[in-house]
Amino acid sequence: MKNRKITLSESEIPENWYNIVADMPNKPLPPLHPGTLQPLGAADLAPLFPMELIKQEVSTERWISIPDEVRNIYSIWRPTPMFRAYGLEKALDTPAKIYYKYEGVSPAGSHKPNTAVPQAYYNKMEGVKKIATETGAGQWGSALSFACNIFKIECEVFMVRISYEQKPYRKVMMNTWGAKVFPSPSAETEVGKRILEKFPNTPGSLGIAISEAIERAASDENTKYALGSVLNHVLLHQTIIGQEALKQLEKEGNMPDIVIAPFGGGSNFAGLAFPFLRLNLAEGKHIRCIAAEPTACPKLTRGVFRYDFGDTAGMTPLLPMYTLGHNFVPAPIHAGGLRYHGAGAVVSQLMKDKLIEAQAFNNMEVFEAGITFARAEGIIPAPEANHGIACVIKEAKKCKEEGVSKTILFNLCGHGNFDMQAYQDYFAGKISNFELSSKEIQDSLSELTTPEIG
Amino acid sequence: MKNRKITLSESEIPENWYNIVADMPNKPLPPLHPGTLQPLGAADLAPLFPMELIKQEVSTERWISIPDEVRNIYSIWRPTPMFRAYGLEKALDTPAKIYYKYEGVSPAGSHKPNTAVPQAYYNKMEGVKKIATETGAGQWGSALSFACNIFKIECEVFMVRISYEQKPYRKVMMNTWGAKVFPSPSAETEVGKRILEKFPNTPGSLGIAISEAIERAASDENTKYALGSVLNHVLLHQTIIGQEALKQLEKEGNMPDIVIAPFGGGSNFAGLAFPFLRLNLAEGKHIRCIAAEPTACPKLTRGVFRYDFGDTAGMTPLLPMYTLGHNFVPAPIHAGGLRYHGAGAVVSQLMKDKLIEAQAFNNMEVFEAGITFARAEGIIPAPEANHGIACVIKEAKKCKEEGVSKTILFNLCGHGNFDMQAYQDYFAGKISNFELSSKEIQDSLSELTTPEIG
């Protein structure tokens, strides 16, 4: 019998996160204060984040120790299994060896708890009573609700109103873990009230929800803010994925030629890829690391590298990022987690330095890939994950054409149990491709007044 | 760091199912032909099931070898993890040691694929092209769809119309794995057409859906029928759960004093409990095995032991079962998998012989138990599983009162990702207890004309 699953024991959960900044030939540019355009200091971030996370945000240490309490909570779902995708290889009739790391086994159903748990932990250690955050479709909000419940921290989630109304089950999930969920814009904040007064019927947006969560944190000394991607410390926490994957492939006596992950703000991709990029940067290996993004939101393949705001409303520091412009509104694809205008500073610098690759995939190809995978491997993936799968299928077909047996590893970052409406729409013929014209991107970028990068 | 998770490697997946019939002091009574009232022979079942499953249905061999191909598919999600429920123990402040086996990691999200996969496999081996089945809320239908997709067998699922309309996402899940799903009653069968003509607006029932699936199988020689619980071979396949659990607890150096599982038709309970009951029957151990059923459908605690039909329409053989009568209509609790009027022959005989126990739990207690668990352990359980958890909490509190540290093991048979409406109803105050009067049960039983058991 061929082994399909490569498992690790609880004691093999890595003891450190890997901080790629230590090994980057060009370090990421600093975030800037939007008023002074000067690099931010720790004090600027202190109202929003606990000091330990701020230290991680600016750290250049290679290894950052994972607290025992965090490893203990991780053990609810970690180490996650790795699978050899025999079924998919057969379906594609490819000589490629395909492996995937499956993060959908976490209670919230995705990789997001990998950072939600340490974020809640460090807040708890510094006496924080409440964390406010935003969520779109609900993946991040449910992960943080799960984590806050464990450490007995209050959790308030500002959920984009249209998602709040259309996707009630993620909200119920957050309630089950004890979180309060508000449809955003809400009457809970000044910014929310102002927007509601002006646009009483607005469906809301992630930008507005971020503004509300930040206001909440900034105006209450017992409340902090948490973000689910983009920032350095978030990417750092996700490296637990790639480190486990490395151990698992070592057990197999195999190393990947290609590592693939979906790309939203960068944490999913960084989580799997950074520990393999370390082998390139520190040991001279040549592993291709490919970020798979939607053609509807192609920041890496069609955006520009410059300073931009992290949110639509322009309330955050300026971040050096590949961006489509913070006012860019992506088409309403079902992969809500990838509908973000920019890429985190670290992944952007790596992209700039050509140390990683990016490919964009259109909507129909993405769903066809997901259904191929579900039928070949049994697991129904989240729409975000389907972008990675589309890339895997493309590379595996190339292996067949070229008659080479490469090893491909990808991140199956979440299950699709809360995304069945997307599959229903696909089967009902309601999914279509989205074409984004160069003019639309130029128009969005031409509105930017933020500093360019020399 | 305390270990929370007890894992097994893929090579430790058991090689045999355990057939408790071999060790029962009183063997289960045979099913009877409803016309002749004579014990059924293999030929009577041949139109519905492949011969290998019929052999398993009547086997008295203690160990039945699991085919390599089935173990290979099992490895997609098996061995399933076992957890020490430190969080729940702390929340209850109990000296009890609580462990649970988590079956929600399967692609369909419950224990049902444990039998769906071998059923599809044996059908494939005997050249069957299509399997028809029924499903209520969709757990069994999605498990069989998953299994049939793997072995490239067509799958047709007759889904109770009201569930088909109210719970579309389970249907989409089945479609994703390639199954056809019909709202039942349908125009696909004669029985369906007759019922639709008479009651065009009927919401359907599990009984009708079974009748349609059986008609489909009986009227086409390339089509067989599959059932998700009750029958001996189904219970047999589920014993993989308890056998893994036994290995896992042996690794812990611990043995359970009490084993608990939810009870619908018996496969969930049998799956976990039978390998531990073997220790009672064959080695003189005294492990209490408790079936947890809903007060809305209390076949074990308030039903009678007699021959009854397996379906509402009276199309199946007569089975010796604890039953509330095949016309009994349980209150609409959210735990659809437990809304079945009878118990399988083997579990019924064990109950009759006082070798197992049963306890009934009302709706509010069950949801409170589920939410306590979700907050203490992180995983949101299916409403069916919450019945087992309510029983665990009761027994763990008793340990506290009595100051004894018993070891309790239970089956967390599935996650609640497709049951968030139930939790939403709970938070909205729309869940209530159901009281079932003795007269209602007597009325249902008084309609029975099937043979009594001496």
mmCIF file of N, CA and C in Angstrom, chain A residues 1-11 13 68 71-79 83 102 105 107 146 149-150 152 168-169 171-173 175-178 370-371 374-380 415-418 420-421 423-424 427, chain B residues 1-11 13 68 71-79 83 102 105 107 146 149-150 152 166 168-169 171-173 175-178 370-371 374-380 415-418 420-421 423-424 427:
data_model
loop_
_atom_site.group_PDB
_atom_site.id
_atom_site.type_symbol
_atom_site.label_atom_id
_atom_site.label_comp_id
_atom_site.label_asym_id
_atom_site.label_seq_id
_atom_site.Cartn_x
_atom_site.Cartn_y
_atom_site.Cartn_z
ATOM 1 N N MET A 1 0.838 -1.197 0.000
ATOM 2 C CA MET A 1 0.000 0.000 0.000
ATOM 3 C C MET A 1 0.878 1.253 0.000
ATOM 4 N N LYS A 2 0.616 2.160 -0.933
ATOM 5 C CA LYS A 2 1.371 3.408 -0.987
ATOM 6 C C LYS A 2 0.898 4.343 0.124
ATOM 7 N N ASN A 3 1.810 4.926 0.854
ATOM 8 C CA ASN A 3 1.426 5.887 1.877
ATOM 9 C C ASN A 3 0.949 7.175 1.234
ATOM 10 N N ARG A 4 -0.200 7.626 1.684
ATOM 11 C CA ARG A 4 -0.810 8.813 1.117
ATOM 12 C C ARG A 4 -0.551 10.020 2.019
ATOM 13 N N LYS A 5 -0.467 9.739 3.312
ATOM 14 C CA LYS A 5 -0.458 10.822 4.291
ATOM 15 C C LYS A 5 0.872 10.817 5.027
ATOM 16 N N ILE A 6 1.469 11.984 5.188
ATOM 17 C CA ILE A 6 2.723 12.097 5.920
ATOM 18 C C ILE A 6 2.421 12.893 7.175
ATOM 19 N N THR A 7 2.500 12.226 8.316
ATOM 20 C CA THR A 7 2.104 12.882 9.561
ATOM 21 C C THR A 7 3.315 13.151 10.447
ATOM 22 N N LEU A 8 3.147 14.083 11.351
ATOM 23 C CA LEU A 8 4.141 14.344 12.386
ATOM 24 C C LEU A 8 3.443 14.178 13.733
ATOM 25 N N SER A 9 4.219 13.884 14.764
ATOM 26 C CA SER A 9 3.617 13.794 16.091
ATOM 27 C C SER A 9 3.582 15.183 16.723
ATOM 28 N N GLU A 10 2.795 15.290 17.786
ATOM 29 C CA GLU A 10 2.628 16.573 18.471
ATOM 30 C C GLU A 10 3.981 17.153 18.903
ATOM 31 N N SER A 11 4.905 16.281 19.303
ATOM 32 C CA SER A 11 6.202 16.776 19.769
ATOM 33 C C SER A 11 7.042 17.355 18.629
ATOM 34 N N ILE A 13 5.888 19.565 16.480
ATOM 35 C CA ILE A 13 5.488 20.939 16.156
ATOM 36 C C ILE A 13 6.730 21.828 16.318
ATOM 37 N N ASP A 68 5.346 28.051 24.697
ATOM 38 C CA ASP A 68 4.747 26.743 24.967
ATOM 39 C C ASP A 68 3.220 26.777 24.937
ATOM 40 N N ARG A 71 2.149 26.672 21.382
ATOM 41 C CA ARG A 71 2.322 25.326 20.812
ATOM 42 C C ARG A 71 1.257 24.371 21.353
ATOM 43 N N ASN A 72 0.891 24.572 22.606
ATOM 44 C CA ASN A 72 -0.138 23.725 23.203
ATOM 45 C C ASN A 72 -1.488 23.918 22.481
ATOM 46 N N ILE A 73 -1.843 25.160 22.214
ATOM 47 C CA ILE A 73 -3.104 25.410 21.475
ATOM 48 C C ILE A 73 -2.965 24.932 20.029
ATOM 49 N N TYR A 74 -1.822 25.186 19.428
ATOM 50 C CA TYR A 74 -1.591 24.684 18.058
ATOM 51 C C TYR A 74 -1.931 23.188 17.963
ATOM 52 N N SER A 75 -1.661 22.460 19.054
ATOM 53 C CA SER A 75 -1.816 20.999 18.972
ATOM 54 C C SER A 75 -3.267 20.572 18.805
ATOM 55 N N ILE A 76 -4.215 21.508 18.920
ATOM 56 C CA ILE A 76 -5.610 21.146 18.614
ATOM 57 C C ILE A 76 -5.705 20.686 17.157
ATOM 58 N N TRP A 77 -4.943 21.328 16.277
ATOM 59 C CA TRP A 77 -5.008 20.904 14.863
ATOM 60 C C TRP A 77 -3.642 20.676 14.217
ATOM 61 N N ARG A 78 -2.581 21.068 14.895
ATOM 62 C CA ARG A 78 -1.247 20.892 14.331
ATOM 63 C C ARG A 78 -0.539 19.709 14.982
ATOM 64 N N PRO A 79 0.463 19.109 14.378
ATOM 65 C CA PRO A 79 0.893 19.332 13.005
ATOM 66 C C PRO A 79 -0.235 18.960 12.035
ATOM 67 N N PHE A 83 -0.287 15.467 2.324
ATOM 68 C CA PHE A 83 -0.754 14.373 1.483
ATOM 69 C C PHE A 83 0.038 14.307 0.184
ATOM 70 N N TYR A 102 -2.350 20.368 4.288
ATOM 71 C CA TYR A 102 -3.777 20.646 4.453
ATOM 72 C C TYR A 102 -4.060 21.410 5.753
ATOM 73 N N VAL A 105 -7.856 21.537 8.528
ATOM 74 C CA VAL A 105 -8.208 20.763 9.720
ATOM 75 C C VAL A 105 -8.306 21.620 10.989
ATOM 76 N N PRO A 107 -9.970 24.265 13.659
ATOM 77 C CA PRO A 107 -11.394 24.455 13.991
ATOM 78 C C PRO A 107 -12.072 25.531 13.139
ATOM 79 N N PHE A 146 -12.128 32.332 17.688
ATOM 80 C CA PHE A 146 -11.660 31.060 18.244
ATOM 81 C C PHE A 146 -10.502 31.288 19.218
ATOM 82 N N ASN A 149 -11.446 33.361 22.440
ATOM 83 C CA ASN A 149 -12.222 32.531 23.364
ATOM 84 C C ASN A 149 -11.302 31.688 24.234
ATOM 85 N N ILE A 150 -10.238 31.160 23.632
ATOM 86 C CA ILE A 150 -9.315 30.311 24.388
ATOM 87 C C ILE A 150 -8.631 31.088 25.506
ATOM 88 N N LYS A 152 -9.734 33.881 26.827
ATOM 89 C CA LYS A 152 -10.720 34.664 27.581
ATOM 90 C C LYS A 152 -10.515 36.162 27.378
ATOM 91 N N PRO A 168 -24.574 34.412 6.888
ATOM 92 C CA PRO A 168 -24.788 34.428 8.339
ATOM 93 C C PRO A 168 -24.058 33.324 9.098
ATOM 94 N N TYR A 169 -23.650 32.248 8.420
ATOM 95 C CA TYR A 169 -23.131 31.106 9.187
ATOM 96 C C TYR A 169 -21.748 31.346 9.770
ATOM 97 N N LYS A 171 -20.899 34.191 10.887
ATOM 98 C CA LYS A 171 -21.234 35.017 12.056
ATOM 99 C C LYS A 171 -21.657 34.127 13.224
ATOM 100 N N VAL A 172 -22.484 33.130 12.945
ATOM 101 C CA VAL A 172 -22.923 32.205 14.001
ATOM 102 C C VAL A 172 -21.724 31.472 14.591
ATOM 103 N N MET A 173 -20.778 31.109 13.730
ATOM 104 C CA MET A 173 -19.559 30.453 14.194
ATOM 105 C C MET A 173 -18.832 31.360 15.201
ATOM 106 N N ASN A 175 -20.151 33.787 16.994
ATOM 107 C CA ASN A 175 -20.983 33.850 18.198
ATOM 108 C C ASN A 175 -20.783 32.605 19.065
ATOM 109 N N THR A 176 -20.674 31.449 18.423
ATOM 110 C CA THR A 176 -20.521 30.207 19.173
ATOM 111 C C THR A 176 -19.257 30.260 20.026
ATOM 112 N N TRP A 177 -18.214 30.912 19.503
ATOM 113 C CA TRP A 177 -16.984 31.092 20.280
ATOM 114 C C TRP A 177 -17.035 32.354 21.149
ATOM 115 N N GLY A 178 -18.216 32.974 21.244
ATOM 116 C CA GLY A 178 -18.401 34.055 22.208
ATOM 117 C C GLY A 178 -18.106 35.454 21.699
ATOM 118 N N GLY A 370 -10.738 23.438 -8.788
ATOM 119 C CA GLY A 370 -11.263 23.011 -7.489
ATOM 120 C C GLY A 370 -12.102 21.754 -7.601
ATOM 121 N N ILE A 371 -12.901 21.669 -8.636
ATOM 122 C CA ILE A 371 -13.770 20.494 -8.788
ATOM 123 C C ILE A 371 -12.943 19.275 -9.218
ATOM 124 N N ALA A 374 -11.475 18.151 -5.961
ATOM 125 C CA ALA A 374 -12.450 17.520 -5.065
ATOM 126 C C ALA A 374 -12.762 16.103 -5.519
ATOM 127 N N ARG A 375 -12.844 15.905 -6.827
ATOM 128 C CA ARG A 375 -13.187 14.573 -7.332
ATOM 129 C C ARG A 375 -11.984 13.632 -7.293
ATOM 130 N N ALA A 376 -10.776 14.175 -7.395
ATOM 131 C CA ALA A 376 -9.576 13.331 -7.414
ATOM 132 C C ALA A 376 -9.070 13.021 -6.010
ATOM 133 N N GLU A 377 -9.232 13.970 -5.091
ATOM 134 C CA GLU A 377 -8.621 13.827 -3.767
ATOM 135 C C GLU A 377 -9.638 13.731 -2.632
ATOM 136 N N GLY A 378 -10.897 14.088 -2.917
ATOM 137 C CA GLY A 378 -11.933 13.909 -1.899
ATOM 138 C C GLY A 378 -12.263 15.151 -1.092
ATOM 139 N N ILE A 379 -11.298 16.060 -0.935
ATOM 140 C CA ILE A 379 -11.517 17.249 -0.114
ATOM 141 C C ILE A 379 -12.020 18.389 -0.997
ATOM 142 N N ILE A 380 -13.104 19.060 -0.568
ATOM 143 C CA ILE A 380 -13.617 20.213 -1.311
ATOM 144 C C ILE A 380 -12.900 21.464 -0.793
ATOM 145 N N HIS A 415 -10.765 24.384 3.831
ATOM 146 C CA HIS A 415 -11.847 23.624 3.200
ATOM 147 C C HIS A 415 -12.943 24.574 2.726
ATOM 148 N N GLY A 416 -13.823 24.038 1.884
ATOM 149 C CA GLY A 416 -14.872 24.864 1.287
ATOM 150 C C GLY A 416 -16.231 24.727 1.956
ATOM 151 N N ASN A 417 -16.264 24.197 3.195
ATOM 152 C CA ASN A 417 -17.568 23.940 3.820
ATOM 153 C C ASN A 417 -18.451 25.176 3.949
ATOM 154 N N PHE A 418 -17.828 26.337 4.079
ATOM 155 C CA PHE A 418 -18.621 27.561 4.204
ATOM 156 C C PHE A 418 -18.716 28.300 2.873
ATOM 157 N N MET A 420 -20.058 26.744 -0.052
ATOM 158 C CA MET A 420 -20.817 25.911 -0.984
ATOM 159 C C MET A 420 -21.680 26.757 -1.920
ATOM 160 N N GLN A 421 -22.020 27.978 -1.497
ATOM 161 C CA GLN A 421 -22.758 28.856 -2.401
ATOM 162 C C GLN A 421 -21.950 29.116 -3.673
ATOM 163 N N TYR A 423 -19.798 27.076 -5.100
ATOM 164 C CA TYR A 423 -19.892 25.897 -5.962
ATOM 165 C C TYR A 423 -21.284 25.778 -6.581
ATOM 166 N N GLN A 424 -22.291 26.125 -5.783
ATOM 167 C CA GLN A 424 -23.660 26.110 -6.313
ATOM 168 C C GLN A 424 -23.756 27.072 -7.510
ATOM 169 N N PHE A 427 -22.113 25.468 -10.550
ATOM 170 C CA PHE A 427 -22.935 24.433 -11.203
ATOM 171 C C PHE A 427 -24.148 25.052 -11.899
ATOM 172 N N MET B 1 5.014 20.422 28.491
ATOM 173 C CA MET B 1 3.749 20.599 27.758
ATOM 174 C C MET B 1 2.965 19.282 27.777
ATOM 175 N N LYS B 2 1.707 19.372 28.171
ATOM 176 C CA LYS B 2 0.859 18.173 28.192
ATOM 177 C C LYS B 2 0.424 17.822 26.778
ATOM 178 N N ASN B 3 0.561 16.558 26.398
ATOM 179 C CA ASN B 3 0.082 16.147 25.090
ATOM 180 C C ASN B 3 -1.439 16.147 25.056
ATOM 181 N N ARG B 4 -1.965 16.777 24.018
ATOM 182 C CA ARG B 4 -3.406 16.911 23.887
ATOM 183 C C ARG B 4 -3.946 15.877 22.894
ATOM 184 N N LYS B 5 -3.101 15.570 21.912
ATOM 185 C CA LYS B 5 -3.577 14.777 20.784
ATOM 186 C C LYS B 5 -2.832 13.448 20.760
ATOM 187 N N ILE B 6 -3.565 12.365 20.539
ATOM 188 C CA ILE B 6 -2.945 11.051 20.452
ATOM 189 C C ILE B 6 -3.151 10.571 19.018
ATOM 190 N N THR B 7 -2.046 10.487 18.290
ATOM 191 C CA THR B 7 -2.161 10.160 16.867
ATOM 192 C C THR B 7 -1.625 8.752 16.596
ATOM 193 N N LEU B 8 -2.056 8.226 15.480
ATOM 194 C CA LEU B 8 -1.516 6.968 14.971
ATOM 195 C C LEU B 8 -0.987 7.241 13.572
ATOM 196 N N SER B 9 -0.039 6.428 13.119
ATOM 197 C CA SER B 9 0.451 6.582 11.756
ATOM 198 C C SER B 9 -0.446 5.796 10.807
ATOM 199 N N GLU B 10 -0.290 6.108 9.518
ATOM 200 C CA GLU B 10 -1.118 5.461 8.501
ATOM 201 C C GLU B 10 -1.004 3.934 8.566
ATOM 202 N N SER B 11 0.189 3.443 8.898
ATOM 203 C CA SER B 11 0.378 1.983 8.940
ATOM 204 C C SER B 11 -0.361 1.349 10.115
ATOM 205 N N ILE B 13 -3.539 1.930 10.774
ATOM 206 C CA ILE B 13 -4.962 1.730 10.478
ATOM 207 C C ILE B 13 -5.257 0.236 10.646
ATOM 208 N N ASP B 68 -7.149 -3.893 1.143
ATOM 209 C CA ASP B 68 -6.104 -2.864 1.027
ATOM 210 C C ASP B 68 -6.614 -1.597 0.361
ATOM 211 N N ARG B 71 -8.459 0.391 2.918
ATOM 212 C CA ARG B 71 -7.526 1.028 3.869
ATOM 213 C C ARG B 71 -6.809 2.205 3.205
ATOM 214 N N ASN B 72 -6.518 2.061 1.922
ATOM 215 C CA ASN B 72 -5.856 3.146 1.196
ATOM 216 C C ASN B 72 -6.749 4.391 1.143
ATOM 217 N N ILE B 73 -8.026 4.209 0.854
ATOM 218 C CA ILE B 73 -8.945 5.359 0.842
ATOM 219 C C ILE B 73 -9.158 5.888 2.264
ATOM 220 N N TYR B 74 -9.289 4.970 3.223
ATOM 221 C CA TYR B 74 -9.396 5.401 4.628
ATOM 222 C C TYR B 74 -8.291 6.402 4.986
ATOM 223 N N SER B 75 -7.106 6.199 4.390
ATOM 224 C CA SER B 75 -5.958 7.020 4.814
ATOM 225 C C SER B 75 -6.114 8.483 4.421
ATOM 226 N N ILE B 76 -7.141 8.824 3.624
ATOM 227 C CA ILE B 76 -7.394 10.247 3.372
ATOM 228 C C ILE B 76 -7.686 10.958 4.695
ATOM 229 N N TRP B 77 -8.390 10.292 5.597
ATOM 230 C CA TRP B 77 -8.687 10.937 6.881
ATOM 231 C C TRP B 77 -8.358 10.081 8.108
ATOM 232 N N ARG B 78 -8.066 8.799 7.903
ATOM 233 C CA ARG B 78 -7.762 7.920 9.022
ATOM 234 C C ARG B 78 -6.261 7.692 9.138
ATOM 235 N N PRO B 79 -5.717 7.315 10.261
ATOM 236 C CA PRO B 79 -6.399 7.241 11.552
ATOM 237 C C PRO B 79 -6.875 8.631 11.977
ATOM 238 N N PHE B 83 -8.307 13.086 21.175
ATOM 239 C CA PHE B 83 -7.902 14.222 22.000
ATOM 240 C C PHE B 83 -8.192 13.956 23.472
ATOM 241 N N TYR B 102 -12.172 11.996 17.174
ATOM 242 C CA TYR B 102 -12.769 13.024 16.327
ATOM 243 C C TYR B 102 -12.909 12.536 14.879
ATOM 244 N N VAL B 105 -12.932 14.874 10.797
ATOM 245 C CA VAL B 105 -11.851 15.181 9.852
ATOM 246 C C VAL B 105 -12.040 14.510 8.489
ATOM 247 N N PRO B 107 -13.574 13.920 4.723
ATOM 248 C CA PRO B 107 -14.014 14.930 3.743
ATOM 249 C C PRO B 107 -15.505 15.256 3.851
ATOM 250 N N PHE B 146 -19.213 10.879 -1.975
ATOM 251 C CA PHE B 146 -17.754 10.906 -1.873
ATOM 252 C C PHE B 146 -17.164 9.537 -2.239
ATOM 253 N N ASN B 149 -17.747 8.465 -5.989
ATOM 254 C CA ASN B 149 -16.871 9.229 -6.879
ATOM 255 C C ASN B 149 -15.495 8.584 -6.967
ATOM 256 N N ILE B 150 -15.002 8.108 -5.832
ATOM 257 C CA ILE B 150 -13.671 7.504 -5.817
ATOM 258 C C ILE B 150 -13.624 6.246 -6.680
ATOM 259 N N LYS B 152 -15.702 5.522 -9.086
ATOM 260 C CA LYS B 152 -16.329 5.769 -10.394
ATOM 261 C C LYS B 152 -17.623 4.963 -10.565
ATOM 262 N N GLN B 166 -34.370 23.317 2.084
ATOM 263 C CA GLN B 166 -33.889 24.157 3.190
ATOM 264 C C GLN B 166 -32.383 24.063 3.398
ATOM 265 N N PRO B 168 -29.562 23.506 1.040
ATOM 266 C CA PRO B 168 -29.013 23.266 -0.297
ATOM 267 C C PRO B 168 -27.523 22.932 -0.302
ATOM 268 N N TYR B 169 -26.792 23.277 0.752
ATOM 269 C CA TYR B 169 -25.338 23.145 0.665
ATOM 270 C C TYR B 169 -24.859 21.698 0.722
ATOM 271 N N LYS B 171 -26.498 19.352 -0.657
ATOM 272 C CA LYS B 171 -26.774 18.913 -2.025
ATOM 273 C C LYS B 171 -25.631 19.341 -2.956
ATOM 274 N N VAL B 172 -25.166 20.579 -2.809
ATOM 275 C CA VAL B 172 -24.057 21.065 -3.632
ATOM 276 C C VAL B 172 -22.805 20.224 -3.384
ATOM 277 N N MET B 173 -22.593 19.850 -2.129
ATOM 278 C CA MET B 173 -21.456 18.984 -1.788
ATOM 279 C C MET B 173 -21.552 17.666 -2.573
ATOM 280 N N ASN B 175 -23.202 17.152 -5.376
ATOM 281 C CA ASN B 175 -22.970 17.479 -6.789
ATOM 282 C C ASN B 175 -21.480 17.621 -7.079
ATOM 283 N N THR B 176 -20.758 18.244 -6.163
ATOM 284 C CA THR B 176 -19.331 18.458 -6.380
ATOM 285 C C THR B 176 -18.607 17.122 -6.545
ATOM 286 N N TRP B 177 -19.074 16.113 -5.821
ATOM 287 C CA TRP B 177 -18.506 14.771 -5.979
ATOM 288 C C TRP B 177 -19.193 13.985 -7.101
ATOM 289 N N GLY B 178 -20.031 14.658 -7.878
ATOM 290 C CA GLY B 178 -20.570 14.043 -9.085
ATOM 291 C C GLY B 178 -21.886 13.298 -8.931
ATOM 292 N N GLY B 370 -23.178 21.418 23.614
ATOM 293 C CA GLY B 370 -22.393 21.678 22.405
ATOM 294 C C GLY B 370 -21.641 22.991 22.487
ATOM 295 N N ILE B 371 -22.285 24.001 23.037
ATOM 296 C CA ILE B 371 -21.628 25.308 23.116
ATOM 297 C C ILE B 371 -20.545 25.295 24.195
ATOM 298 N N ALA B 374 -17.683 23.634 22.419
ATOM 299 C CA ALA B 374 -17.051 24.487 21.405
ATOM 300 C C ALA B 374 -16.156 25.531 22.062
ATOM 301 N N ARG B 375 -16.601 26.071 23.180
ATOM 302 C CA ARG B 375 -15.805 27.114 23.854
ATOM 303 C C ARG B 375 -14.633 26.519 24.626
ATOM 304 N N ALA B 376 -14.780 25.289 25.099
ATOM 305 C CA ALA B 376 -13.711 24.673 25.889
ATOM 306 C C ALA B 376 -12.670 23.978 25.019
ATOM 307 N N GLU B 377 -13.095 23.420 23.900
ATOM 308 C CA GLU B 377 -12.198 22.596 23.078
ATOM 309 C C GLU B 377 -11.916 23.170 21.701
ATOM 310 N N GLY B 378 -12.726 24.151 21.266
ATOM 311 C CA GLY B 378 -12.442 24.805 19.991
ATOM 312 C C GLY B 378 -13.216 24.278 18.801
ATOM 313 N N ILE B 379 -13.614 23.010 18.846
ATOM 314 C CA ILE B 379 -14.319 22.403 17.705
ATOM 315 C C ILE B 379 -15.829 22.560 17.900
ATOM 316 N N ILE B 380 -16.519 23.042 16.862
ATOM 317 C CA ILE B 380 -17.981 23.161 16.926
ATOM 318 C C ILE B 380 -18.587 21.838 16.448
ATOM 319 N N HIS B 415 -18.325 17.372 12.644
ATOM 320 C CA HIS B 415 -18.298 18.814 12.919
ATOM 321 C C HIS B 415 -19.639 19.435 12.553
ATOM 322 N N GLY B 416 -19.831 20.657 13.028
ATOM 323 C CA GLY B 416 -21.108 21.332 12.824
ATOM 324 C C GLY B 416 -21.117 22.349 11.693
ATOM 325 N N ASN B 417 -20.127 22.269 10.784
ATOM 326 C CA ASN B 417 -20.017 23.306 9.743
ATOM 327 C C ASN B 417 -21.268 23.438 8.882
ATOM 328 N N PHE B 418 -21.995 22.342 8.713
ATOM 329 C CA PHE B 418 -23.213 22.407 7.901
ATOM 330 C C PHE B 418 -24.463 22.524 8.772
ATOM 331 N N MET B 420 -24.875 25.227 11.099
ATOM 332 C CA MET B 420 -24.816 26.511 11.795
ATOM 333 C C MET B 420 -26.211 27.121 11.964
ATOM 334 N N GLN B 421 -27.154 26.717 11.103
ATOM 335 C CA GLN B 421 -28.522 27.204 11.279
ATOM 336 C C GLN B 421 -29.064 26.766 12.644
ATOM 337 N N TYR B 423 -27.336 26.304 15.395
ATOM 338 C CA TYR B 423 -26.753 27.162 16.432
ATOM 339 C C TYR B 423 -27.362 28.566 16.371
ATOM 340 N N GLN B 424 -27.602 29.038 15.136
ATOM 341 C CA GLN B 424 -28.243 30.349 14.986
ATOM 342 C C GLN B 424 -29.613 30.328 15.672
ATOM 343 N N PHE B 427 -29.130 30.563 19.450
ATOM 344 C CA PHE B 427 -28.803 31.912 19.936
ATOM 345 C C PHE B 427 -30.000 32.854 19.807
#
